[in-house]
Amino acid sequence: AQKVTQAQTEISVVEKEDVTLDCVYETRDTTYYLFWYKQPPSGELVFLIRRNSFDEQNEISGRYSWNFQKSTSSFNFTITASQVVDSAVYFCALSEQQRTNTGNQFYFGTGTSLTVIP
Amino acid sequence: DTEVTQTPKHLVMGMTNKKSLKCEQHMGHRAMYWYKQKAKKPPELMFVYSYEKLSINESVPSRFSPECPNSSLLNLHLHALQPEDSALYLCASSQGVNLQNPRALHFGNGTRLTVT
């Protein structure tokens, strides 16, 4: 079963519009961590945010904000006043606690491709 | 600039060639990862090294052979690849393998591999 679902495959917005990228996850653990990554056309995955399951406070960083709702298992990402440089593929990821010393597993969603039109 | 450096950026190889991808990080991270990413897909985990020991191999074919010479370096040796192995290969590192508190993966720019 898919642990992280990003239902929006592609989104296009006009510059300065706000846009929300959805992420729904599935886990049986009570302690887990959620991440968002940005992948511009250059290819590198850029870490944006890490949130643990005990911290439901929403976070804002400049034009970026994240809304964590445990009740709906969602961790949505909003870009306010979008810019052309925001055009990229955005991945949501989940990491659960591991029971053996094999390294933390990261489960990525399928990504949302955002295009900001000037 | 990324703190995880991958070389080469692009690689074209024939199916009979042997080549290696290299990855280096100097952040003191003790976990290093190889991911494979096809176009319009999420990264797929291939291997995890924890304290320079291979800890996860996601049933990767033996034509891919990882190596971790030391805590800063990670190699991926390639031999007898198939055209379907063409992809972006991403290296990542993370701060230890604290099972209770997974830290973010830090990715390199990747190597775009084309197998002809």
CSV table of C-alpha atoms in Angstrom, one decimal:
chain,number,residue,atom,x,y,z
A,1,ALA,CA,0.0,0.0,0.0
A,2,GLN,CA,1.2,3.5,-0.8
A,3,LYS,CA,2.3,5.1,2.5
A,4,VAL,CA,2.4,8.6,1.0
A,5,THR,CA,-0.1,9.9,-1.5
A,6,GLN,CA,0.2,13.1,-3.4
A,7,ALA,CA,-3.0,13.1,-5.5
A,8,GLN,CA,-2.1,16.2,-7.5
A,9,THR,CA,0.2,15.1,-10.3
A,10,GLU,CA,0.5,18.5,-12.0
A,11,ILE,CA,-0.6,22.0,-11.0
A,12,SER,CA,-0.3,25.2,-13.0
A,13,VAL,CA,-0.8,28.6,-11.4
A,14,VAL,CA,-0.2,32.1,-12.5
A,15,GLU,CA,2.5,34.0,-10.8
A,16,LYS,CA,1.5,35.6,-7.4
A,17,GLU,CA,-1.3,33.1,-6.9
A,18,ASP,CA,-1.3,31.0,-3.8
A,19,VAL,CA,-1.1,27.2,-4.3
A,20,THR,CA,-1.5,24.3,-1.9
A,21,LEU,CA,0.1,20.9,-2.4
A,22,ASP,CA,-1.6,18.0,-0.7
A,23,CYS,CA,0.0,15.1,1.1
A,24,VAL,CA,-1.8,12.3,2.8
A,25,TYR,CA,0.2,9.6,4.6
A,26,GLU,CA,-0.5,6.3,6.2
A,27,THR,CA,1.3,4.8,9.2
A,28,ARG,CA,0.6,2.7,12.3
A,29,ASP,CA,3.4,4.2,14.3
A,30,THR,CA,2.6,6.9,16.8
A,31,THR,CA,6.0,8.5,16.3
A,32,TYR,CA,7.0,9.4,12.8
A,33,TYR,CA,8.4,12.2,10.7
A,34,LEU,CA,7.2,14.0,7.7
A,35,PHE,CA,9.3,15.9,5.1
A,36,TRP,CA,8.9,18.0,2.1
A,37,TYR,CA,11.5,18.2,-0.7
A,38,LYS,CA,11.7,20.4,-3.8
A,39,GLN,CA,13.3,19.1,-7.0
A,40,PRO,CA,13.9,21.8,-9.5
A,41,PRO,CA,14.8,20.9,-13.1
A,42,SER,CA,18.5,20.8,-12.2
A,43,GLY,CA,17.7,17.5,-10.4
A,44,GLU,CA,18.9,18.0,-6.8
A,45,LEU,CA,16.3,17.3,-4.1
A,46,VAL,CA,16.3,20.2,-1.7
A,47,PHE,CA,15.1,19.6,1.8
A,48,LEU,CA,12.4,22.1,2.9
A,49,ILE,CA,11.0,20.9,6.2
A,50,ARG,CA,10.9,18.1,8.8
A,51,ARG,CA,8.0,17.7,11.2
A,52,ASN,CA,7.6,15.1,13.9
A,53,SER,CA,4.2,13.5,14.7
A,54,PHE,CA,4.0,15.2,18.1
A,55,ASP,CA,4.3,18.7,16.8
A,56,GLU,CA,1.0,19.7,15.2
A,57,GLN,CA,1.8,23.4,15.2
A,58,ASN,CA,1.7,24.9,11.7
A,59,GLU,CA,4.9,26.3,10.4
A,60,ILE,CA,5.6,29.3,8.3
A,61,SER,CA,8.9,30.1,6.6
A,62,GLY,CA,8.7,33.1,4.3
A,63,ARG,CA,6.2,32.4,1.6
A,64,TYR,CA,6.0,28.7,2.6
A,65,SER,CA,3.7,27.3,5.2
A,66,TRP,CA,2.8,23.8,6.2
A,67,ASN,CA,-0.5,22.5,7.7
A,68,PHE,CA,-0.1,19.3,9.7
A,69,GLN,CA,-3.4,17.6,10.6
A,70,LYS,CA,-3.0,14.3,12.4
A,71,SER,CA,-6.8,13.7,12.4
A,72,THR,CA,-6.8,13.5,8.6
A,73,SER,CA,-3.2,12.2,8.2
A,74,SER,CA,-2.3,15.2,6.1
A,75,PHE,CA,0.7,17.4,5.8
A,76,ASN,CA,-0.2,20.1,3.2
A,77,PHE,CA,2.2,22.7,1.8
A,78,THR,CA,1.1,26.1,0.7
A,79,ILE,CA,3.2,28.6,-1.3
A,80,THR,CA,1.9,32.1,-1.0
A,81,ALA,CA,2.4,34.6,-3.9
A,82,SER,CA,4.0,32.0,-6.1
A,83,GLN,CA,7.0,32.9,-8.2
A,84,VAL,CA,8.4,31.4,-11.4
A,85,VAL,CA,11.4,30.0,-9.3
A,86,ASP,CA,8.9,27.9,-7.4
A,87,SER,CA,8.4,25.8,-10.5
A,88,ALA,CA,9.6,22.3,-9.5
A,89,VAL,CA,8.5,18.9,-8.5
A,90,TYR,CA,7.6,18.7,-4.8
A,91,PHE,CA,7.8,15.4,-2.9
A,92,CYS,CA,6.3,14.6,0.5
A,93,ALA,CA,8.0,11.9,2.4
A,94,LEU,CA,7.4,9.8,5.6
A,95,SER,CA,10.0,8.2,7.9
A,96,GLU,CA,8.9,5.8,10.6
A,97,GLN,CA,10.9,4.6,13.6
A,98,GLN,CA,13.0,1.6,12.7
A,99,ARG,CA,13.1,-1.5,14.9
A,100,THR,CA,16.5,-2.6,13.7
A,101,ASN,CA,19.7,-0.8,13.1
A,102,THR,CA,19.4,-0.8,9.3
A,103,GLY,CA,18.9,2.9,8.8
A,104,ASN,CA,15.9,5.0,8.5
A,105,GLN,CA,13.5,4.3,5.6
A,106,PHE,CA,12.0,7.2,3.8
A,107,TYR,CA,8.8,6.7,1.8
A,108,PHE,CA,8.3,9.2,-0.9
A,109,GLY,CA,5.0,10.2,-2.5
A,110,THR,CA,4.8,10.3,-6.3
A,111,GLY,CA,5.4,14.1,-6.4
A,112,THR,CA,3.5,17.1,-7.6
A,113,SER,CA,4.8,19.0,-10.5
A,114,LEU,CA,4.2,22.7,-10.0
A,115,THR,CA,4.4,25.2,-12.9
A,116,VAL,CA,4.2,28.9,-12.2
A,117,ILE,CA,3.3,30.8,-15.2
A,118,PRO,CA,4.7,34.4,-15.5
B,1,ASP,CA,25.6,24.7,-3.1
B,2,THR,CA,24.8,21.1,-2.1
B,3,GLU,CA,27.0,19.6,0.6
B,4,VAL,CA,26.8,16.2,-1.1
B,5,THR,CA,29.0,16.1,-4.2
B,6,GLN,CA,28.4,13.6,-6.9
B,7,THR,CA,30.6,12.9,-9.9
B,8,PRO,CA,30.2,12.7,-12.8
B,9,LYS,CA,27.1,14.8,-13.6
B,10,HIS,CA,26.4,13.0,-16.8
B,11,LEU,CA,27.5,9.6,-17.9
B,12,VAL,CA,26.9,7.7,-21.1
B,13,MET,CA,28.0,4.1,-21.2
B,14,GLY,CA,27.6,1.0,-23.3
B,15,MET,CA,26.2,-2.2,-22.0
B,16,THR,CA,29.6,-3.8,-21.8
B,17,ASN,CA,31.3,-1.0,-20.0
B,18,LYS,CA,32.4,-0.8,-16.4
B,19,LYS,CA,32.0,2.6,-14.7
B,20,SER,CA,31.7,4.0,-11.2
B,21,LEU,CA,29.6,6.8,-9.7
B,22,LYS,CA,31.1,8.7,-6.8
B,23,CYS,CA,29.6,10.5,-3.9
B,24,GLU,CA,31.3,12.5,-1.2
B,25,GLN,CA,30.0,14.4,1.9
B,26,HIS,CA,31.9,16.2,4.7
B,27,MET,CA,29.0,16.8,7.1
B,28,GLY,CA,30.0,14.0,9.4
B,29,HIS,CA,26.9,12.0,8.4
B,30,ARG,CA,27.1,8.3,9.2
B,31,ALA,CA,24.4,7.1,6.9
B,32,MET,CA,24.7,7.2,3.1
B,33,TYR,CA,22.2,6.2,0.5
B,34,TRP,CA,21.9,5.5,-3.2
B,35,TYR,CA,18.6,6.2,-4.9
B,36,LYS,CA,17.5,5.7,-8.5
B,37,GLN,CA,15.0,8.1,-10.1
B,38,LYS,CA,13.3,7.6,-13.4
B,39,ALA,CA,11.6,10.6,-15.1
B,40,LYS,CA,8.4,11.8,-13.4
B,41,LYS,CA,8.8,9.3,-10.6
B,42,PRO,CA,9.9,9.5,-7.0
B,43,PRO,CA,13.3,8.4,-5.9
B,44,GLU,CA,13.6,4.6,-5.3
B,45,LEU,CA,15.9,3.4,-2.6
B,46,MET,CA,18.7,1.1,-3.7
B,47,PHE,CA,21.2,0.8,-0.9
B,48,VAL,CA,21.8,2.2,2.6
B,49,TYR,CA,25.1,2.3,4.4
B,50,SER,CA,25.2,2.7,8.1
B,51,TYR,CA,28.6,3.4,9.7
B,52,GLU,CA,30.2,2.2,6.5
B,53,LYS,CA,28.4,-1.1,6.5
B,54,LEU,CA,25.8,-2.1,4.0
B,55,SER,CA,22.5,-2.2,6.0
B,56,ILE,CA,19.8,-2.2,3.3
B,57,ASN,CA,19.9,-3.6,-0.2
B,58,GLU,CA,16.5,-3.3,-1.9
B,59,SER,CA,16.9,-6.4,-4.1
B,60,VAL,CA,19.1,-4.5,-6.5
B,61,PRO,CA,20.6,-6.5,-9.4
B,62,SER,CA,24.2,-7.5,-9.0
B,63,ARG,CA,25.2,-5.3,-11.9
B,64,PHE,CA,25.1,-2.5,-9.4
B,65,SER,CA,27.7,-2.9,-6.7
B,66,PRO,CA,28.0,-0.3,-3.9
B,67,GLU,CA,31.1,0.4,-1.9
B,68,CYS,CA,31.7,2.6,1.1
B,69,PRO,CA,35.5,3.1,1.5
B,70,ASN,CA,35.1,5.4,4.4
B,71,SER,CA,32.6,7.5,6.2
B,72,SER,CA,32.8,10.4,3.6
B,73,LEU,CA,32.7,8.4,0.4
B,74,LEU,CA,30.2,6.2,-1.4
B,75,ASN,CA,30.7,4.6,-4.7
B,76,LEU,CA,28.4,2.8,-7.1
B,77,HIS,CA,30.1,0.4,-9.5
B,78,LEU,CA,28.3,-0.3,-12.7
B,79,HIS,CA,28.8,-3.3,-14.9
B,80,ALA,CA,26.9,-4.8,-17.8
B,81,LEU,CA,24.0,-2.4,-17.4
B,82,GLN,CA,20.8,-2.5,-19.5
B,83,PRO,CA,19.2,0.5,-21.3
B,84,GLU,CA,16.4,0.4,-18.8
B,85,ASP,CA,18.9,1.3,-16.1
B,86,SER,CA,19.2,4.8,-17.6
B,87,ALA,CA,18.0,7.2,-14.9
B,88,LEU,CA,19.1,9.9,-12.4
B,89,TYR,CA,21.2,8.3,-9.7
B,90,LEU,CA,21.1,10.3,-6.4
B,91,CYS,CA,23.3,10.0,-3.5
B,92,ALA,CA,22.1,11.2,-0.1
B,93,SER,CA,23.4,11.3,3.5
B,94,SER,CA,21.8,11.7,6.8
B,95,GLN,CA,23.0,12.5,10.3
B,96,GLY,CA,23.6,9.0,11.7
B,97,VAL,CA,21.0,6.4,12.0
B,98,ASN,CA,19.2,7.5,15.1
B,99,LEU,CA,16.3,5.2,14.9
B,100,GLN,CA,14.2,7.3,17.2
B,101,ASN,CA,14.8,10.6,15.4
B,102,PRO,CA,15.3,10.3,11.7
B,103,ARG,CA,17.0,13.3,10.3
B,104,ALA,CA,16.5,14.7,6.8
B,105,LEU,CA,18.2,13.3,3.8
B,106,HIS,CA,20.7,15.6,2.1
B,107,PHE,CA,20.9,14.9,-1.6
B,108,GLY,CA,23.5,15.5,-4.2
B,109,ASN,CA,22.8,16.8,-7.6
B,110,GLY,CA,22.8,13.3,-9.1
B,111,THR,CA,24.4,11.6,-12.0
B,112,ARG,CA,22.3,11.4,-15.2
B,113,LEU,CA,23.2,8.0,-16.6
B,114,THR,CA,22.4,6.9,-20.1
B,115,VAL,CA,23.0,3.3,-21.1
B,116,THR,CA,23.2,2.7,-24.9
